[in-house]
Coordinates of C-alpha atoms in Angstrom, one line a residue:
Chain A
X1 CA 91.8 93.6 127.8
X2 CA 91.7 96.6 125.5
X3 CA 95.2 97.7 126.9
X4 CA 96.2 94.1 126.4
X5 CA 95.0 94.2 122.6
X6 CA 96.4 97.5 121.9
X7 CA 99.9 96.2 123.5
X8 CA 99.7 93.3 121.6
X9 CA 99.0 95.3 118.1
X10 CA 102.1 97.5 119.1
X11 CA 104.2 94.5 119.5
X12 CA 103.3 93.0 116.4
X13 CA 103.7 96.3 114.3
X14 CA 107.2 96.8 115.8
X15 CA 108.1 93.3 114.9
X16 CA 106.5 93.6 111.4
X17 CA 108.4 96.9 110.7
X18 CA 111.7 96.1 112.6
X19 CA 113.9 97.5 109.8
X20 CA 112.2 101.0 110.0
X21 CA 111.8 100.8 113.6
X22 CA 115.2 100.8 114.2
X23 CA 116.1 103.3 111.7
X24 CA 113.9 105.6 113.9
X25 CA 115.7 104.6 116.7
X26 CA 119.1 105.6 115.1
X27 CA 118.0 108.7 113.6
X28 CA 116.3 110.1 116.8
X29 CA 119.4 108.9 118.6
X30 CA 121.7 111.0 116.6
X31 CA 119.4 113.8 116.8
X32 CA 118.9 113.8 120.0
X33 CA 122.8 113.2 120.9
X34 CA 123.4 116.2 119.1
X35 CA 120.7 118.5 121.0
X36 CA 121.9 116.8 124.4
X37 CA 125.7 117.9 123.3
X38 CA 124.6 121.4 122.7
X39 CA 123.0 121.3 126.0
X40 CA 125.9 120.0 128.0
X41 CA 128.1 122.8 126.2
X42 CA 125.9 125.2 127.6
X43 CA 126.0 123.8 131.1
X44 CA 129.6 124.1 130.6
X45 CA 129.7 127.5 129.9
X46 CA 127.2 128.2 132.6
X47 CA 129.1 126.1 134.7
X48 CA 132.3 128.3 134.0
X49 CA 130.4 131.8 133.8
X50 CA 128.7 131.4 137.3
X51 CA 132.3 130.8 138.7
X52 CA 134.0 133.4 137.0
X53 CA 131.7 136.0 135.9
X54 CA 130.9 138.9 138.5
X55 CA 133.8 137.6 140.7
X56 CA 136.6 139.0 139.0
X57 CA 136.8 141.2 135.7
X58 CA 140.6 142.5 136.0
X59 CA 143.2 140.7 137.9
X60 CA 146.4 142.6 138.5
X61 CA 148.9 139.8 139.4
X62 CA 151.6 141.0 141.3
X63 CA 155.2 139.7 140.9
X64 CA 156.3 136.4 142.6
X65 CA 159.9 135.2 142.8
X66 CA 159.4 133.5 139.6
X67 CA 157.9 136.2 137.7
X68 CA 159.5 136.7 134.3
X69 CA 158.2 140.1 132.8
X70 CA 160.2 143.0 132.8
X71 CA 158.7 145.1 135.9
X72 CA 159.5 142.2 137.9
X73 CA 163.1 142.2 137.5
X74 CA 163.4 143.0 140.7
X75 CA 162.4 140.0 142.2
X76 CA 159.0 139.5 144.1
X77 CA 156.6 142.3 144.8
X78 CA 157.5 144.4 148.1
X79 CA 155.3 146.0 150.8
X80 CA 156.1 149.2 149.4
X81 CA 155.4 148.4 145.6
X82 CA 152.0 147.0 147.0
X83 CA 151.2 149.9 148.9
X84 CA 152.0 152.3 145.7
X85 CA 149.7 150.2 143.6
X86 CA 146.9 150.3 146.7
X87 CA 147.3 154.2 146.8
X88 CA 147.0 154.5 143.0
X89 CA 143.7 152.4 143.4
X90 CA 142.3 154.6 145.9
X91 CA 143.5 158.0 143.8
X92 CA 140.8 159.7 142.3
X93 CA 141.7 159.1 138.8
X94 CA 141.4 155.3 139.2
X95 CA 138.6 155.4 141.9
X96 CA 136.2 156.6 139.3
X97 CA 136.4 153.3 137.3
X98 CA 136.6 150.9 139.9
X99 CA 133.8 149.5 141.4
X100 CA 135.4 147.4 144.6
X101 CA 139.0 145.9 144.6
X102 CA 140.4 143.2 146.8
X103 CA 143.6 142.0 147.4
X104 CA 144.3 138.4 147.3
X105 CA 147.3 137.2 149.3
X106 CA 148.8 133.9 148.1
X107 CA 147.1 132.0 151.1
X108 CA 143.9 133.5 149.8
X109 CA 144.5 132.2 146.3
X110 CA 145.2 128.8 147.6
X111 CA 142.0 128.6 149.2
X112 CA 140.1 130.2 146.2
X113 CA 141.8 127.7 144.3
X114 CA 141.0 124.8 146.1
X115 CA 137.5 125.8 146.3
X116 CA 137.3 126.1 142.5
X117 CA 138.8 122.8 141.9
X118 CA 137.7 120.5 144.8
X119 CA 137.0 117.5 142.8
X120 CA 140.5 117.7 141.0
X121 CA 143.5 116.2 142.2
X122 CA 146.0 118.9 141.2
X123 CA 144.5 120.5 144.8
X124 CA 146.6 118.3 146.7
X125 CA 149.6 119.5 144.7
X126 CA 149.6 122.9 144.8
X127 CA 151.1 125.1 147.5
X128 CA 150.5 128.7 148.4
X129 CA 153.8 130.2 147.2
X130 CA 152.9 128.8 143.5
X131 CA 150.2 131.0 143.1
X132 CA 150.5 134.9 142.7
X133 CA 149.4 137.4 145.1
X134 CA 146.9 139.7 143.0
X135 CA 144.5 142.4 143.0
X136 CA 141.1 141.8 142.1
X137 CA 139.3 144.6 140.5
X138 CA 135.9 144.9 139.7
X139 CA 135.1 147.8 137.4
X140 CA 132.0 150.2 137.1
X141 CA 132.3 149.5 133.4
X142 CA 134.0 146.6 132.2
X143 CA 134.9 148.3 129.0
X144 CA 137.1 150.5 130.7
X145 CA 139.4 147.6 131.1
X146 CA 142.1 149.3 128.9
X147 CA 142.4 152.5 131.1
X148 CA 143.4 150.0 134.2
X149 CA 145.8 148.1 132.0
X150 CA 147.9 151.2 131.1
X151 CA 147.8 152.6 134.3
X152 CA 148.9 149.5 136.3
X153 CA 151.0 147.3 134.0
X154 CA 154.0 149.4 133.7
X155 CA 154.1 149.8 137.4
X156 CA 157.1 147.8 138.9
X157 CA 155.7 144.9 141.3
X158 CA 153.1 144.5 138.9
X159 CA 153.4 141.2 136.8
X160 CA 150.4 141.7 134.3
X161 CA 147.2 143.0 134.0
X162 CA 144.5 140.2 132.7
X163 CA 141.1 141.0 131.9
X164 CA 139.6 137.8 132.7
X165 CA 136.5 138.4 131.1
X166 CA 138.0 138.7 127.9
X167 CA 140.1 135.6 128.2
X168 CA 136.7 133.8 129.3
X169 CA 134.9 135.4 126.7
X170 CA 136.8 134.0 123.9
X171 CA 136.7 130.3 124.9
X172 CA 132.8 130.6 125.6
X173 CA 132.4 132.4 122.3
X174 CA 134.2 129.5 120.8
X175 CA 131.8 126.8 123.0
X176 CA 129.0 128.8 121.7
X177 CA 129.9 128.4 118.0
X178 CA 130.0 124.9 118.9
X179 CA 126.8 124.2 120.3
X180 CA 124.9 126.2 117.6
X181 CA 126.5 123.8 115.2
X182 CA 125.7 120.9 117.3
X183 CA 122.0 122.3 117.2
X184 CA 122.2 123.1 113.5
X185 CA 123.2 119.6 112.9
X186 CA 120.6 118.3 115.4
X187 CA 117.8 120.7 113.7
X188 CA 118.7 118.7 110.1
X189 CA 118.6 115.5 111.8
X190 CA 115.2 116.0 113.8
X191 CA 113.9 116.8 110.5
X192 CA 114.9 113.3 109.2
X193 CA 113.6 112.0 112.5
X194 CA 110.1 113.5 111.7
X195 CA 109.8 112.5 108.2
X196 CA 111.3 109.2 109.0
X197 CA 108.8 108.5 111.7
X198 CA 106.0 109.9 109.5
X199 CA 107.1 107.4 106.3
X200 CA 107.4 104.2 109.0
X201 CA 103.7 105.1 110.1
X202 CA 102.6 105.4 106.8
X203 CA 104.3 102.0 105.9
X204 CA 103.0 100.5 109.2
X205 CA 99.5 101.7 108.5
X206 CA 99.7 100.4 104.9
X207 CA 101.0 96.9 105.9
X208 CA 98.0 96.7 108.6
X209 CA 95.2 98.1 106.4
X210 CA 93.6 94.9 106.5
X211 CA 93.1 95.2 110.4
X212 CA 92.4 98.6 110.4
X213 CA 89.8 97.9 107.9
X214 CA 88.1 95.5 109.7
X215 CA 88.2 97.4 113.1
X216 CA 86.6 100.3 111.6
X217 CA 84.0 98.1 110.4
X218 CA 83.4 96.6 113.5
X219 CA 83.1 99.8 115.0
X220 CA 86.5 100.1 117.1
X221 CA 87.0 103.6 118.4
X222 CA 89.4 105.9 116.8
X223 CA 91.6 105.6 119.8
X224 CA 91.8 101.8 119.7
X225 CA 92.8 102.4 115.9
X226 CA 95.3 104.9 116.0
X227 CA 96.8 104.6 119.3
X228 CA 99.0 101.4 118.6
X229 CA 100.6 103.5 115.5
X230 CA 101.2 106.6 117.5
X231 CA 102.8 104.4 120.3
X232 CA 104.8 102.5 117.7
X233 CA 106.6 105.8 116.7
X234 CA 106.5 106.9 120.3
X235 CA 108.4 103.9 121.6
X236 CA 110.9 103.7 119.1
X237 CA 111.8 107.7 119.6
X238 CA 111.8 107.2 123.3
X239 CA 114.5 104.2 122.7
X240 CA 116.3 106.8 120.6
X241 CA 116.2 109.2 123.2
X242 CA 117.3 107.0 126.0
X243 CA 120.2 105.3 123.8
X244 CA 121.4 109.3 123.5
X245 CA 121.2 109.9 127.1
X246 CA 123.3 106.7 127.8
X247 CA 125.7 108.1 125.1
X248 CA 126.0 111.5 126.8
X249 CA 126.3 110.1 129.9
X250 CA 129.0 107.7 128.7
X251 CA 130.8 110.8 127.1
X252 CA 130.4 112.8 130.2
X253 CA 131.9 110.1 132.5
X254 CA 134.5 108.5 130.5
X255 CA 135.5 111.4 128.3
X256 CA 135.2 114.6 130.1
X257 CA 135.3 113.1 133.9
X258 CA 138.0 110.6 132.9
X259 CA 139.9 112.0 130.4
X260 CA 139.7 116.1 130.2
X261 CA 139.2 116.4 133.7
X262 CA 142.6 114.5 134.0
X263 CA 144.5 116.5 131.6
X264 CA 143.4 119.9 132.4
X265 CA 142.9 119.8 136.3
X266 CA 142.8 123.8 135.7
X267 CA 139.4 123.8 134.4
X268 CA 136.3 123.3 136.0
X269 CA 134.0 120.5 134.0
X270 CA 130.7 119.5 134.2
X271 CA 130.0 116.2 136.1
X272 CA 128.4 113.1 134.8
X273 CA 125.5 113.5 136.8
X274 CA 124.5 116.7 135.2
X275 CA 123.4 114.3 132.1
X276 CA 120.2 113.1 134.2
X277 CA 119.0 116.9 133.8
X278 CA 119.3 116.6 129.8
X279 CA 117.9 113.0 129.4
X280 CA 114.4 113.3 130.5
X281 CA 114.2 116.2 128.4
X282 CA 115.5 114.5 125.4
X283 CA 113.0 111.5 126.2
X284 CA 109.9 113.9 126.0
X285 CA 111.2 115.7 123.0
X286 CA 111.6 112.6 121.1
X287 CA 108.1 111.3 122.5
X288 CA 106.8 114.7 121.4
X289 CA 108.2 114.5 118.1
X290 CA 107.2 111.1 117.3
X291 CA 103.5 111.5 118.6
X292 CA 103.0 114.8 116.8
X293 CA 104.3 113.6 113.3
X294 CA 102.5 110.1 113.5
X295 CA 99.4 111.9 114.6
X296 CA 99.9 114.1 111.5
X297 CA 100.5 111.4 109.2
X298 CA 97.9 109.2 110.8
X299 CA 95.4 111.6 109.7
X300 CA 96.3 111.6 106.3
X301 CA 96.8 108.1 105.7
X302 CA 94.5 106.2 107.9
X303 CA 90.6 106.6 107.5
X304 CA 88.8 106.2 110.8
Chain B
X1 CA 65.6 99.9 110.5
X2 CA 67.1 101.7 107.1
X3 CA 65.5 104.7 105.9
X4 CA 66.3 106.8 102.6
X5 CA 64.8 109.9 102.0
X6 CA 65.3 111.2 98.6
X7 CA 68.7 110.3 98.8
X8 CA 71.4 111.5 96.2
X9 CA 74.8 110.8 96.2
X10 CA 77.5 112.3 93.5
X11 CA 80.9 111.7 93.5
X12 CA 81.9 113.6 90.4
X13 CA 80.1 116.5 89.3
X14 CA 80.8 116.0 85.8
X15 CA 79.4 112.4 85.7
X16 CA 75.7 111.4 86.6
X17 CA 74.9 110.5 90.6
X18 CA 75.6 107.1 92.0
X19 CA 72.5 107.7 93.4
X20 CA 69.9 109.4 92.6
X21 CA 66.8 110.5 94.5
X22 CA 66.4 107.1 96.2
X23 CA 63.5 106.5 98.3
X24 CA 63.0 103.5 100.4
X25 CA 62.5 101.9 103.9
X26 CA 63.9 98.4 105.0
X27 CA 62.0 97.4 108.1
X28 CA 63.5 95.5 111.0
X29 CA 63.6 91.8 110.6
X30 CA 63.7 92.2 106.5
X31 CA 66.1 90.1 104.3
X32 CA 66.5 92.5 101.4
X33 CA 68.3 91.8 97.8
X34 CA 69.7 94.8 96.4
X35 CA 70.5 93.6 92.4
X36 CA 71.4 95.7 89.9
X37 CA 74.5 95.8 86.9
X38 CA 77.8 97.1 88.2
X39 CA 77.9 100.7 88.8
X40 CA 74.1 100.9 89.4
X41 CA 74.6 102.2 93.3
X42 CA 74.6 98.9 95.0
X43 CA 77.9 99.8 96.8
X44 CA 77.1 103.3 97.2
X45 CA 73.8 102.4 99.1
X46 CA 75.7 100.1 101.5
X47 CA 78.3 102.8 102.3
X48 CA 76.0 105.2 103.0
X49 CA 74.3 103.1 105.6
X50 CA 77.9 102.5 107.1
X51 CA 78.5 106.4 106.9
X52 CA 81.5 105.4 104.9
X53 CA 80.2 108.0 102.6
X54 CA 77.9 110.8 103.2
X55 CA 74.7 111.6 100.9
X56 CA 75.2 114.6 98.7
X57 CA 71.6 115.6 99.5
X58 CA 68.7 113.8 101.2
X59 CA 68.7 111.4 104.8
X60 CA 69.9 108.4 105.4
X61 CA 68.3 107.0 108.5
X62 CA 69.7 104.0 110.4
X63 CA 68.1 102.5 113.5
X64 CA 66.1 105.8 113.8
X65 CA 69.1 107.7 113.8
X66 CA 69.8 110.5 110.8
X67 CA 73.6 109.0 110.2
X68 CA 74.4 112.7 108.7
X69 CA 73.9 114.0 112.2
X70 CA 76.0 111.4 114.1
X71 CA 79.1 113.2 115.2
X72 CA 82.2 111.6 113.9
X73 CA 83.4 110.4 117.0
X74 CA 80.0 108.5 117.5
X75 CA 80.5 106.7 114.1
X76 CA 82.3 103.9 115.8
X77 CA 79.0 103.3 118.1
X78 CA 76.9 103.4 114.9
X79 CA 79.1 100.6 113.0
X80 CA 78.9 98.3 116.0
X81 CA 75.3 98.1 115.3
X82 CA 76.0 96.9 111.7
X83 CA 77.9 93.8 110.6
X84 CA 79.4 93.7 107.3
X85 CA 80.4 90.6 104.6
X86 CA 82.4 91.2 101.6
X87 CA 82.9 89.0 98.4
X88 CA 86.7 88.8 99.3
X89 CA 86.0 87.7 102.9
X90 CA 88.9 89.9 104.3
X91 CA 90.1 87.6 107.1
X92 CA 93.4 88.4 108.9
X93 CA 95.7 86.0 107.4
X94 CA 97.8 85.8 110.4
X95 CA 95.0 84.9 113.0
X96 CA 93.0 81.3 113.1
X97 CA 89.4 81.2 112.8
X98 CA 88.7 81.8 116.3
X99 CA 91.0 84.8 116.5
X100 CA 89.3 86.2 113.4
X101 CA 86.0 86.0 115.3
X102 CA 87.4 87.2 118.7
X103 CA 89.1 90.4 116.8
X104 CA 85.7 91.7 116.2
X105 CA 85.1 91.6 120.0
X106 CA 88.5 92.7 121.4
X107 CA 89.0 95.8 119.1
X108 CA 85.5 97.4 120.9
X109 CA 86.9 96.3 124.4
X110 CA 84.7 93.4 125.3
X111 CA 86.0 91.3 128.1
X112 CA 88.1 88.1 127.7
X113 CA 85.3 85.9 129.4
X114 CA 82.5 87.2 127.2
X115 CA 84.7 86.6 124.0
X116 CA 85.4 82.9 125.4
X117 CA 81.7 82.6 125.9
X118 CA 80.4 83.9 122.6
X119 CA 82.7 83.2 119.9
X120 CA 82.4 79.3 120.0
X121 CA 78.7 79.9 120.1
X122 CA 78.7 82.1 116.8
X123 CA 81.4 79.6 115.1
X124 CA 78.7 76.9 115.9
X125 CA 76.0 79.1 114.5
X126 CA 77.9 79.3 111.0
X127 CA 79.1 75.5 111.2
X128 CA 82.3 75.5 111.6
X129 CA 82.7 73.9 115.2
X130 CA 85.7 71.8 115.2
X131 CA 87.8 74.1 113.1
X132 CA 88.4 77.0 115.6
X133 CA 92.1 76.7 115.2
X134 CA 92.5 76.4 111.7
X135 CA 94.4 79.3 109.3
X136 CA 92.2 81.0 106.9
X137 CA 94.7 79.6 103.9
X138 CA 93.7 76.1 105.8
X139 CA 89.9 76.8 104.9
X140 CA 87.8 76.7 101.7
X141 CA 86.2 79.8 100.2
X142 CA 82.9 78.8 101.7
X143 CA 84.3 78.2 105.2
X144 CA 86.2 81.6 105.2
X145 CA 83.2 83.2 104.2
X146 CA 81.4 81.3 107.2
X147 CA 84.2 82.8 109.2
X148 CA 83.7 86.3 107.7
X149 CA 79.7 85.9 108.7
X150 CA 80.6 84.8 112.2
X151 CA 82.9 87.9 112.5
X152 CA 80.2 90.3 111.5
X153 CA 77.6 89.1 113.6
X154 CA 79.5 88.1 117.0
X155 CA 78.7 91.7 118.1
X156 CA 74.9 90.8 117.6
X157 CA 74.3 93.9 115.2
X158 CA 71.0 94.7 114.3
X159 CA 72.0 94.8 110.6
X160 CA 73.9 92.9 108.4
X161 CA 75.2 94.0 105.3
X162 CA 76.5 91.4 102.6
X163 CA 78.1 92.7 99.6
X164 CA 78.4 90.1 97.1
X165 CA 78.9 87.3 99.6
X166 CA 78.6 84.4 97.1
X167 CA 80.4 86.3 94.4
X168 CA 83.6 84.2 94.7
X169 CA 82.0 80.6 95.6
X170 CA 80.4 77.8 93.7
X171 CA 76.4 77.5 93.7
X172 CA 76.5 74.5 95.9
X173 CA 78.3 76.5 98.6
X174 CA 76.6 79.7 97.9
X175 CA 73.5 77.7 99.1
X176 CA 75.2 77.0 102.3
X177 CA 76.0 80.7 102.9
X178 CA 72.6 82.0 102.2
X179 CA 71.0 79.2 104.6
X180 CA 73.5 80.8 107.3
X181 CA 72.2 84.4 106.4
X182 CA 68.9 83.0 106.6
X183 CA 69.2 81.8 110.1
X184 CA 70.8 85.1 110.9
X185 CA 68.0 86.6 109.6
X186 CA 65.5 84.6 111.4
X187 CA 67.5 85.6 114.6
X188 CA 66.0 88.8 114.2
X189 CA 68.9 90.4 112.3
X190 CA 67.8 92.9 109.0
X191 CA 69.8 91.5 106.1
X192 CA 70.6 93.5 102.9
X193 CA 72.4 91.6 100.5
X194 CA 73.7 93.1 97.1
X195 CA 74.1 90.4 94.5
X196 CA 74.5 89.4 91.1
X197 CA 73.6 85.9 91.6
X198 CA 70.0 85.4 90.2
X199 CA 69.7 81.8 91.1
X200 CA 69.9 82.7 94.7
X201 CA 67.5 85.8 94.6
X202 CA 65.1 83.6 92.6
X203 CA 65.2 80.6 95.2
X204 CA 64.9 82.8 98.1
X205 CA 61.8 84.8 97.4
X206 CA 62.6 87.6 99.6
X207 CA 62.1 91.3 99.0
X208 CA 64.1 92.5 95.8
X209 CA 65.1 96.2 95.4
X210 CA 66.5 96.5 91.7
X211 CA 68.9 99.6 91.0
X212 CA 69.7 100.6 87.8
X213 CA 71.8 104.1 87.5
X214 CA 71.4 105.3 90.9
X215 CA 67.4 104.8 90.7
X216 CA 65.2 102.4 92.2
X217 CA 63.8 100.6 89.2
X218 CA 61.9 97.8 91.0
X219 CA 60.8 97.2 94.6
X220 CA 59.1 93.8 95.0
X221 CA 58.1 92.0 98.3
X222 CA 58.9 88.5 97.1
X223 CA 60.6 89.1 93.7
X224 CA 63.2 87.5 91.4
X225 CA 66.5 88.6 90.0
X226 CA 65.4 90.8 87.2
X227 CA 62.3 92.1 86.1
X228 CA 63.6 93.3 82.6
X229 CA 62.2 90.2 81.2
X230 CA 58.6 89.5 81.9
X231 CA 58.7 86.1 83.7
X232 CA 54.9 86.6 84.7
X233 CA 52.8 84.0 82.9
X234 CA 49.3 85.2 81.1
X235 CA 47.3 83.6 83.9
X236 CA 49.5 85.7 86.8
X237 CA 51.9 82.7 88.1
X238 CA 55.4 82.8 88.0
X239 CA 57.2 80.4 86.0
X240 CA 60.8 80.5 85.8
X241 CA 61.0 77.5 83.1
X242 CA 59.9 79.1 80.0
X243 CA 61.5 82.3 81.0
X244 CA 65.1 80.6 82.1
X245 CA 66.9 80.9 78.5
X246 CA 66.2 84.4 77.9
X247 CA 67.1 85.1 81.6
X248 CA 70.2 83.3 81.8
X249 CA 71.2 84.9 78.6
X250 CA 70.8 88.8 79.6
X251 CA 72.1 87.9 83.4
X252 CA 75.4 86.1 82.1
X253 CA 76.2 89.6 80.2
X254 CA 76.6 91.4 83.7
X255 CA 77.7 88.9 85.4
X256 CA 80.6 87.9 83.5
X257 CA 83.2 90.1 85.0
X258 CA 81.1 91.3 88.0
X259 CA 82.3 88.9 90.7
X260 CA 85.9 90.0 90.0
X261 CA 85.2 93.9 90.1
X262 CA 86.5 95.6 92.9
X263 CA 84.7 98.8 93.2
X264 CA 84.2 97.5 96.8
X265 CA 87.5 97.1 98.0
X266 CA 87.7 100.5 99.6
X267 CA 84.8 99.3 102.0

């Protein structure tokens, strides 16, 4: 009985305050979308980091038939050149910087590539001879990349020395900035959402002061009086959070999976299913924000 | 049932107290009028009983409990034992008669079955049978006040507080309301009624407590509206007629604006 009563109170409150409720829904929707967006970006960064970091820090790409750098003028790397590079790697001058190194043949590069992009259609079109042979070097101190670069980049048979960490870090830092900006916007929007929930609840409490006054007089408990208001805010925020989750899923599904992943098959993108990790967090966050702000508002504006 | 022990209530340190050292006791089953001009402390008295306010000093006992000692989460339980009726009815405009009365039971979690059982009885008690599905705006003032009384007593409180219940009603309708309050009282409910309506007080011959400037200036077992003008004849009998002109003149002065004052709105 009491539950049915509270539910009907919530229903009438939501109807009576429809425009405010809609604005709460929209503001939480936008703010939580930004939070979710930031989270997705972080997931994307982690996805790339997981794969790349700790695997390779410096790649020494060897000349292939179609390499164009000066050191490759003689065409593809020969066995002799390869042995030279390897012996230099073993030499005490270099070995002190190198923790481990690994030679990757073109076939291995292909397997590697196929692992990395198993979801991408490009896998089927790439063949081993399109991928360069390389030495993958893990440094004792990643900062000493310059030493390796100087020593190897001028050797014949070496196409280019790449510190992949540096490349990745640039991308990551851009993405980090983007996610920080997104969080900043989300922060402002959340302040808006909290204040709007407070105003909505205040308005709702004001428009129902007759009911609450009578409820107080006939001895309704604090819970029965306040719960409909709190739940009103929470329901609006949860709807907003669900919309935000839906929007993020749509972006991941149709933009990232549907477009970016097609256009840039060389990059590992997050899958739309990963949005379902974020969605519950957004819903809980929205509910908490609305609940706390409406409870604080009620404490001031609804005498019990 | 209600006991005030040296109760003082100060709202604003600079002005005089709203209630100043009140000592009185209202027994179970009493029907008591609380009279006095606006600002004499009638509403404060009722608010203290309801624990809307706490006394600045002194103790208020309601149904044997010191209300100051009731923890705030128990206050709703305390209020379930008290029904309240106001001058302005305070019905919910979007609920019909049945809904308004049932509301008082719904919010304290009474079962649907009990509500269906009790509400029609109470509606019948206040003489509104057949009008259960009227909306408040389809009722006359007297009928609206009957609904308000029904709502106040539907949870069978031990105490009924009425704050100027006839203030917005004409004399004939007021008599009807008083008959209902009397019936409620005869069913065992203690009734405390604050009023400016001298005719009603005089005709009822019940206990009268008169307040002035926050003090009890008179407490009579079966008194009349005002004791300011002597209405007792030389032989000791009470006679209304000779004092009538004098009394009406003085009462009108305090009544002219009283029914429309809104000091009780917060209650």
